[in-house]
Amino acid sequence: MLTIEALKKNYGSNEILKGIDLQVEQGDVITIIGPSGSGKTTFLRSITTLEKANAGHIIFGNVDQDFDKLSHQDIRAIRQNVGFVFQNYNLFNNKTALQNVMEGLLIAQKLSHKEARERALKALEKVGLLERQDHYPAQLSGGQQQRVGIARAIALNPKVIFFDEPTSALDPELVGEVLQVMKDLAAEGVTMVVVTHQMSFARDVSNKVIFMVDGQVVEAGTPAEIFEKPKEARTKQFLAEILANN
Ligand code: ADP
Ligand code: MG
């Protein structure tokens, strides 16, 4: 459904992503794990065209093109079919939960106010926040704000949703409610690519795990392959460290 080949990204003379492949099938829940600074955020942002990749190829919907040759039309086609959930929620503080979810429906998808409102309310219901629709971000907990962030993504009905460490800004007691929403989406068959340090989510919910270090994929496989029989020393070391810290 989405194919990324040999994606490269530099910042100045610094090669951050050194040629990464990704194959996403309908219904996949793919987790990307790896140490801080390995390029996970840059990878998600490059795929979704929030950052401009320097090289590589994307096949997605009607787009079959090199990243450095994407037209405005290609970029629009990609953006209209992906959702993004940010580490820090990225909500508009001067808009209510409902207005935040409606925004993309009105602006990007150009729905009528009535249609946008209906779609947004359904999305808020899905994340358990119907009764908080008129609250501003400052009146919501971090977990609730992130659930609004997820509602905003699912309301757009994208082909695939990218999550960039969706729970890492949260107090520990709020992580569970966000992971539960993500598990529910996974169970419904929503296609997701999730950067996370939550190893239990990677192990129990995802069907593919990608371990990245220094802008390269070190190892990829099923959760059983990665967590029970990692082949690479670097993978074993990372898992030992992260499990010791949890
Ligand atoms: P991760 O999400 O795995 O922690 P990032 O993708 O945020 O990693 O960062 C990977 C590397 O790219 C880091 O060395 C970071 O300093 C660098 N980097 C990220 N964004 C920028 C930027 N806008 N300009 C320059 N360097 C950046
Ligand atoms: Mg990151």
CSV table of N, CA and C in Angstrom, one decimal, residues 96-98 124 128-136 139-141 144 147-148:
chain,number,residue,atom,x,y,z
A,96,THR,N,-11.1,24.8,20.5
A,96,THR,CA,-11.6,23.7,21.4
A,96,THR,C,-11.2,22.3,20.8
A,97,ALA,N,-11.4,21.3,21.5
A,97,ALA,CA,-11.2,19.9,21.0
A,97,ALA,C,-11.9,19.7,19.7
A,98,LEU,N,-13.2,20.1,19.7
A,98,LEU,CA,-14.0,19.9,18.4
A,98,LEU,C,-13.4,20.7,17.3
A,124,LEU,N,-14.1,12.1,17.9
A,124,LEU,CA,-14.0,12.3,19.3
A,124,LEU,C,-14.6,11.2,20.1
A,128,GLY,N,-13.1,8.5,23.0
A,128,GLY,CA,-13.7,8.7,24.4
A,128,GLY,C,-13.8,10.1,24.9
A,129,LEU,N,-13.8,11.1,24.0
A,129,LEU,CA,-13.8,12.5,24.4
A,129,LEU,C,-15.0,13.3,24.0
A,130,LEU,N,-16.1,12.6,23.7
A,130,LEU,CA,-17.3,13.4,23.2
A,130,LEU,C,-17.7,14.5,24.2
A,131,GLU,N,-17.6,14.1,25.5
A,131,GLU,CA,-18.1,15.1,26.5
A,131,GLU,C,-17.1,16.2,26.7
A,132,ARG,N,-15.9,16.1,26.1
A,132,ARG,CA,-14.9,17.2,26.3
A,132,ARG,C,-14.8,18.0,25.0
A,133,GLN,N,-15.7,17.9,24.1
A,133,GLN,CA,-15.6,18.5,22.8
A,133,GLN,C,-15.4,20.0,22.9
A,134,ASP,N,-16.0,20.7,23.9
A,134,ASP,CA,-15.9,22.2,24.0
A,134,ASP,C,-14.7,22.6,24.9
A,135,HIS,N,-13.9,21.7,25.3
A,135,HIS,CA,-12.7,22.1,26.2
A,135,HIS,C,-11.6,22.5,25.3
A,136,TYR,N,-10.8,23.5,25.8
A,136,TYR,CA,-9.6,23.9,25.2
A,136,TYR,C,-8.5,23.1,25.7
A,139,GLN,N,-7.4,23.0,29.2
A,139,GLN,CA,-8.4,22.4,30.1
A,139,GLN,C,-8.4,20.8,30.1
A,140,LEU,N,-7.5,20.3,29.3
A,140,LEU,CA,-7.4,18.8,29.1
A,140,LEU,C,-6.1,18.3,29.6
A,141,SER,N,-6.1,17.1,30.1
A,141,SER,CA,-4.8,16.5,30.5
A,141,SER,C,-4.0,16.2,29.3
A,144,GLN,N,-5.6,13.4,27.4
A,144,GLN,CA,-6.7,13.8,26.6
A,144,GLN,C,-6.3,14.6,25.4
A,147,ARG,N,-5.3,12.3,22.8
A,147,ARG,CA,-6.4,11.6,22.2
A,147,ARG,C,-7.1,12.6,21.2
A,148,VAL,N,-7.1,13.9,21.5
A,148,VAL,CA,-7.7,14.8,20.5
A,148,VAL,C,-6.8,14.8,19.2
